[in-house]
Amino acid sequence: MSLISKIKGDKAGTVLFLMSFSVILITLGIIQTLLFESLTFFQEVASERGWFSLEFNAEGIFSTSSLAALVLIVCLVFEIASWKDESFISKIPNSMWFPNKYVVNTILVISVLQFIFIKGFLLNIAILFAVLIWRKISGVEMKRQFGGHLEFTNTWRNLLGLFVFISLFDAFTMNYGGAIGEFFLQTTWNPTGSNLSFGVNSLLLTTLQVAFGALIIAVPLGVGTAIYLSEYAHPRLVAIVKPTLEILAGIPSVVYGFFAFIYIGPLVVELGEYAFANGWIDEPPNVMNPINGAIVVGVMILPLIASMSEDALRAVPNELREGSLALGATKIETTFRVMIQASLSGIVASIILALSRAVGETMAVTLAVGTIAVFTSNMFVPAQTMTAYIAQRVGGDLPFGEIGYLTIFAVGLYLFVITLCLNLLGNKVLSAYREAY
Amino acid sequence: MKDIDKLQKRNRTYRDLTERLGSTGLAVSGLIGLLFLGVLVWQIAEPTFISGEEGEIPAASESIPVTDYILKWDFANVDSETGELTTEPIILRLTWEDGGGEQSHDLQVNIIEEKGVTKDVNITSDGLDSEIVEIGRKTKFYLYSNLEVIVEVEQISGPVPSADSNGYPVVDSFVVSGDIHILSDDDGELVFQPLELVGYAVLFLLIIVMTWPKVGALNALSSLQPYRRFIRPVFYTISGMTLAISQGMFVAAALGAVCWALSGVMLNRILEGMERLQNIGRELSETSRLKHSISNRDGLLMWSRMLFVTSTIFIPLLIDIPFLTERYQDIFVPYASGIRAAFFGTIWVMLIAMIVSIPISVGAAIYLEEYAKPNQMTKLIQALVTNLAGVPSIVFGMFGLAIFVKQGGIGWGLGPSVLAAGLTMGVMAMPIIVLAGQEALRSVPRSLRESAYGVGCTRWQVTKDHVLPSAMPGIMTGSILAMSRIMGEAAPLVVVGATAMILFDPEPLAALSGGNAEFTVIPIQIYFWTQEADPAWHSMAAAASIALICLLVAMNSIAIVLRQHFRRRLNS
């Protein structure tokens, strides 16, 4: 302490800044780890399939990717030229910026046809960019003619540059994208054995089944609890229910998993046997299944939704409630037509954040859903979520650098991106409602 | 007119009905949470009541390494008067393979009524040094082995260690049960050092004096006035002595030492306050003034009460829960297993995570609240903190795997060890603590900062001397809650590489010194036990769950006490 107390004024600020800078380092570390290992994974998959070659490939110049790169480069040149010098736009004849509708329709037809026959995904993106830039610059030209001014965004150009890079990379390294396509588009997940296949969709489907199943259970109960606690309940009841919800939130997920395994699983199996006897499902049910996982994850996210929604409801000014009651509305009408409307963004934010929590839940899901990756709509048989795959895969001894080790990073990156998007969205909605009151 | 009346009436009935149904439905949805909790607690508690039948437990059997093995029987099998065996003889068969092929030796163990009688057995390459040993009940004895190979210990007859006096397995009971001894244990030995107990008592008395100052006690204390400057050195010396002469339980000795040190500080502050009171010409009987003239009375009382509650568990009591602190996992016998290794693993991982994360995150929170200018960088850090708090825990595990565990590249190469696990957990706890710390700092009133600036303090002085002390309880509450949250996390540690079973206490720094760095924690233990097919293991998982939940509740209640204290002080 004496060392720190010697530091005066701004020096302390610097030390504290370095401490908070570690947050950036951690984030970069996570992203770097996941991205680096995932790229290695795609390389490995491509080379396993015999697709991948980093050498310069002369035939690549004539591929759709290089055509796409060409279109994108032209777009980029236009973009930069128009950004550097505004008068550049006016040098080009007006007929090019404002063509008649036949030209537009022709381009549409070409892009559809090439998607069907050539299957050049990147070429499609290139044409999309060309059209967008065309529209943008023609809008600028119109503005210039009517006395507007130019506005450019960096994001747009960065995105364009990224696509140029991707399509060039794709053109010169043959079919590197095949591995990515297999990962995102196929449905068979078989990372061990002889018949390797890396279609993440079977994991994704189970994850979504569990997460949305959990929402179906948790949203009515959680929002109902929140409304009841903030509008109806006697303070003494609130004093009992709120700590209970806090305890529910504090119980470790592995204990929930144990609970699901020994209690909920057998209950769901009884239900499944009834369905099997009636011929609604074609396989006998198992103790481990996505319904089991959905129920237990629903119980887990219930306290989160309840407490966040209650906060949102309590933040609504009392004048709204009183005004509605004064107009003669009953309490339930006030609740559903005024209070919920007013706090809707807070409630939606709580649901989005709860969804992100449900997607990222690991131990309970591993114990409740099972460890067999299947792609099926039958929710009574064992399946595997993305998190459960990671937990199960690293459970055994994994040599670093093997393809089994690399798969978990690819799956982890996908998971990270999904939850990050959900969190960003949720926090944005949340800050919107915080600003409102 | 009639129609309108009818319409209104119907409308009113309909509205009444919706009103009733709606509020009932909402109440039901609120109470379903309670129901879930009830079912959960019942379903977890139920399997820990094991109703066993005779002979259900197989004989204890274990492979032991070259070191030692502890055994303990609870009930005697030798009649104290006649000297005859009341059950089948307890025979342990020790087998091992050395150069001359497989060797097998039998060891008969007789358990007598008298406690404390023990005899250790040495295993050498010639065989055992005694064939029959007499051991007191509830007393440990050791098998020492100086062989280079693993010795297999198997009990071939007689009651297993946890069996009643008739030789039937004691399983019809709660798995997490224990004994509480006050002041002395079963053998009549004291469970404390005298100095520890005296320090504990002194702390208790001082807490009472400080909470309710009474004239009599203050008059007695005022005889110490002339020696005030010696008080602290003397108390610190006694505190050092307490540590120095401790044998056995280190925790109790350390707590006793802290008790002495804190008592010294408290006594000094009380005398100081009394002196100040007398200097302005007041009487000691004006106790309400005395309360205000003791500097930082609230803070001292808070710390000393917490210390008092903590040391109550360790100094005068001996709480003996074999499941938690004595038994390692048994490979074959579920009911003879315990979570000692996992328990200590959890404690070490939490400790390392705390040391790593709390200073850095509190610093970050202070920066973001007090120092940061509202620019792009601050916005970025804030957004990252908010979003990192929502990243799935398993992603942090993969971060730990790639950075701390893996060798080469940017990996630090710590291997699957306690240190790597603690660092991973620390990184995971960081955003949570930063957010809680920011919340606490934000709740410090603006006027406090402004008045401190008004008398000419620098920013660092304002932060250190005024803002931080006021926000400290909030920050501590947040930190404890974050710690209790990551205590129950198993996912990152599965990725980092916690092992399913280990039969020794994990060492925190083994990764650096090159020892055996394997570790496990309680949630991992529950995870692996749940995956076993035999329902007996599920009972053990339930017992471990209960132990974990109790630990979490203990931590959370500390946080709640702190929060209450904080609230009261803000209100007053």
mmCIF file of N, CA and C in Angstrom, chain B residues 258-295:
data_model
loop_
_atom_site.group_PDB
_atom_site.id
_atom_site.type_symbol
_atom_site.label_atom_id
_atom_site.label_comp_id
_atom_site.label_asym_id
_atom_site.label_seq_id
_atom_site.Cartn_x
_atom_site.Cartn_y
_atom_site.Cartn_z
ATOM 1 N N VAL B 258 -4.586 -13.283 14.189
ATOM 2 C CA VAL B 258 -5.304 -12.100 13.692
ATOM 3 C C VAL B 258 -6.207 -11.538 14.784
ATOM 4 N N CYS B 259 -6.808 -12.443 15.591
ATOM 5 C CA CYS B 259 -7.640 -11.995 16.714
ATOM 6 C C CYS B 259 -6.828 -11.092 17.635
ATOM 7 N N TRP B 260 -5.614 -11.543 17.978
ATOM 8 C CA TRP B 260 -4.771 -10.748 18.870
ATOM 9 C C TRP B 260 -4.444 -9.396 18.239
ATOM 10 N N ALA B 261 -4.057 -9.419 16.962
ATOM 11 C CA ALA B 261 -3.654 -8.163 16.322
ATOM 12 C C ALA B 261 -4.822 -7.182 16.276
ATOM 13 N N LEU B 262 -5.991 -7.692 15.907
ATOM 14 C CA LEU B 262 -7.159 -6.814 15.800
ATOM 15 C C LEU B 262 -7.571 -6.305 17.182
ATOM 16 N N SER B 263 -7.448 -7.172 18.200
ATOM 17 C CA SER B 263 -7.760 -6.733 19.557
ATOM 18 C C SER B 263 -6.862 -5.572 19.948
ATOM 19 N N GLY B 264 -5.559 -5.670 19.610
ATOM 20 C CA GLY B 264 -4.627 -4.590 19.922
ATOM 21 C C GLY B 264 -5.090 -3.287 19.303
ATOM 22 N N VAL B 265 -5.438 -3.363 18.009
ATOM 23 C CA VAL B 265 -5.877 -2.144 17.319
ATOM 24 C C VAL B 265 -7.129 -1.580 17.973
ATOM 25 N N MET B 266 -8.080 -2.499 18.293
ATOM 26 C CA MET B 266 -9.350 -2.035 18.869
ATOM 27 C C MET B 266 -9.130 -1.380 20.226
ATOM 28 N N LEU B 267 -8.325 -2.017 21.064
ATOM 29 C CA LEU B 267 -8.080 -1.472 22.403
ATOM 30 C C LEU B 267 -7.437 -0.099 22.278
ATOM 31 N N ASN B 268 -6.472 0.001 21.374
ATOM 32 C CA ASN B 268 -5.784 1.265 21.164
ATOM 33 C C ASN B 268 -6.769 2.354 20.754
ATOM 34 N N ARG B 269 -7.665 1.994 19.835
ATOM 35 C CA ARG B 269 -8.634 2.978 19.357
ATOM 36 C C ARG B 269 -9.581 3.403 20.481
ATOM 37 N N ILE B 270 -9.993 2.424 21.319
ATOM 38 C CA ILE B 270 -10.923 2.764 22.404
ATOM 39 C C ILE B 270 -10.249 3.731 23.375
ATOM 40 N N LEU B 271 -8.989 3.415 23.739
ATOM 41 C CA LEU B 271 -8.283 4.291 24.681
ATOM 42 C C LEU B 271 -8.085 5.672 24.090
ATOM 43 N N GLU B 272 -7.747 5.686 22.802
ATOM 44 C CA GLU B 272 -7.562 6.950 22.091
ATOM 45 C C GLU B 272 -8.836 7.788 22.157
ATOM 46 N N GLY B 273 -9.974 7.107 21.925
ATOM 47 C CA GLY B 273 -11.258 7.793 21.940
ATOM 48 C C GLY B 273 -11.561 8.346 23.317
ATOM 49 N N MET B 274 -11.228 7.519 24.361
ATOM 50 C CA MET B 274 -11.481 7.974 25.725
ATOM 51 C C MET B 274 -10.639 9.200 26.041
ATOM 52 N N GLU B 275 -9.380 9.165 25.596
ATOM 53 C CA GLU B 275 -8.481 10.288 25.851
ATOM 54 C C GLU B 275 -9.026 11.559 25.201
ATOM 55 N N ARG B 276 -9.473 11.379 23.953
ATOM 56 C CA ARG B 276 -10.004 12.519 23.214
ATOM 57 C C ARG B 276 -11.219 13.107 23.927
ATOM 58 N N LEU B 277 -12.039 12.192 24.454
ATOM 59 C CA LEU B 277 -13.255 12.616 25.149
ATOM 60 C C LEU B 277 -12.899 13.411 26.394
ATOM 61 N N GLN B 278 -11.883 12.906 27.137
ATOM 62 C CA GLN B 278 -11.509 13.599 28.375
ATOM 63 C C GLN B 278 -10.835 14.931 28.081
ATOM 64 N N ASN B 279 -10.110 14.992 26.946
ATOM 65 C CA ASN B 279 -9.425 16.237 26.606
ATOM 66 C C ASN B 279 -10.388 17.385 26.373
ATOM 67 N N ILE B 280 -11.587 17.071 25.868
ATOM 68 C CA ILE B 280 -12.539 18.160 25.661
ATOM 69 C C ILE B 280 -13.437 18.319 26.875
ATOM 70 N N GLY B 281 -13.060 17.704 27.984
ATOM 71 C CA GLY B 281 -13.742 17.947 29.251
ATOM 72 C C GLY B 281 -15.067 17.237 29.404
ATOM 73 N N ARG B 282 -15.148 16.048 28.836
ATOM 74 C CA ARG B 282 -16.380 15.274 28.985
ATOM 75 C C ARG B 282 -16.122 14.092 29.912
ATOM 76 N N GLU B 283 -17.231 13.542 30.436
ATOM 77 C CA GLU B 283 -17.108 12.382 31.315
ATOM 78 C C GLU B 283 -17.196 11.099 30.480
ATOM 79 N N LEU B 284 -16.650 10.017 31.066
ATOM 80 C CA LEU B 284 -16.735 8.725 30.371
ATOM 81 C C LEU B 284 -18.179 8.234 30.296
ATOM 82 N N SER B 285 -19.040 8.747 31.191
ATOM 83 C CA SER B 285 -20.415 8.242 31.209
ATOM 84 C C SER B 285 -21.192 8.688 29.978
ATOM 85 N N GLU B 286 -20.661 9.675 29.259
ATOM 86 C CA GLU B 286 -21.351 10.093 28.027
ATOM 87 C C GLU B 286 -20.980 9.148 26.890
ATOM 88 N N THR B 287 -21.528 7.948 26.953
ATOM 89 C CA THR B 287 -21.064 6.899 26.041
ATOM 90 C C THR B 287 -21.455 7.167 24.600
ATOM 91 N N SER B 288 -22.549 7.894 24.402
ATOM 92 C CA SER B 288 -22.944 8.126 23.009
ATOM 93 C C SER B 288 -21.923 9.025 22.319
ATOM 94 N N ARG B 289 -21.264 9.921 23.124
ATOM 95 C CA ARG B 289 -20.196 10.731 22.540
ATOM 96 C C ARG B 289 -18.964 9.880 22.271
ATOM 97 N N LEU B 290 -18.731 8.941 23.182
ATOM 98 C CA LEU B 290 -17.557 8.070 23.017
ATOM 99 C C LEU B 290 -17.650 7.313 21.694
ATOM 100 N N LYS B 291 -18.879 6.857 21.395
ATOM 101 C CA LYS B 291 -19.059 6.096 20.142
ATOM 102 C C LYS B 291 -18.562 6.896 18.953
ATOM 103 N N HIS B 292 -18.802 8.212 18.977
ATOM 104 C CA HIS B 292 -18.383 9.022 17.834
ATOM 105 C C HIS B 292 -16.916 9.365 17.875
ATOM 106 N N SER B 293 -16.331 9.388 19.112
ATOM 107 C CA SER B 293 -14.933 9.812 19.163
ATOM 108 C C SER B 293 -13.968 8.664 18.876
ATOM 109 N N ILE B 294 -14.468 7.429 18.766
ATOM 110 C CA ILE B 294 -13.583 6.327 18.347
ATOM 111 C C ILE B 294 -13.483 6.369 16.837
ATOM 112 N N SER B 295 -12.248 6.506 16.331
ATOM 113 C CA SER B 295 -12.146 6.684 14.870
ATOM 114 C C SER B 295 -12.384 5.363 14.161
#
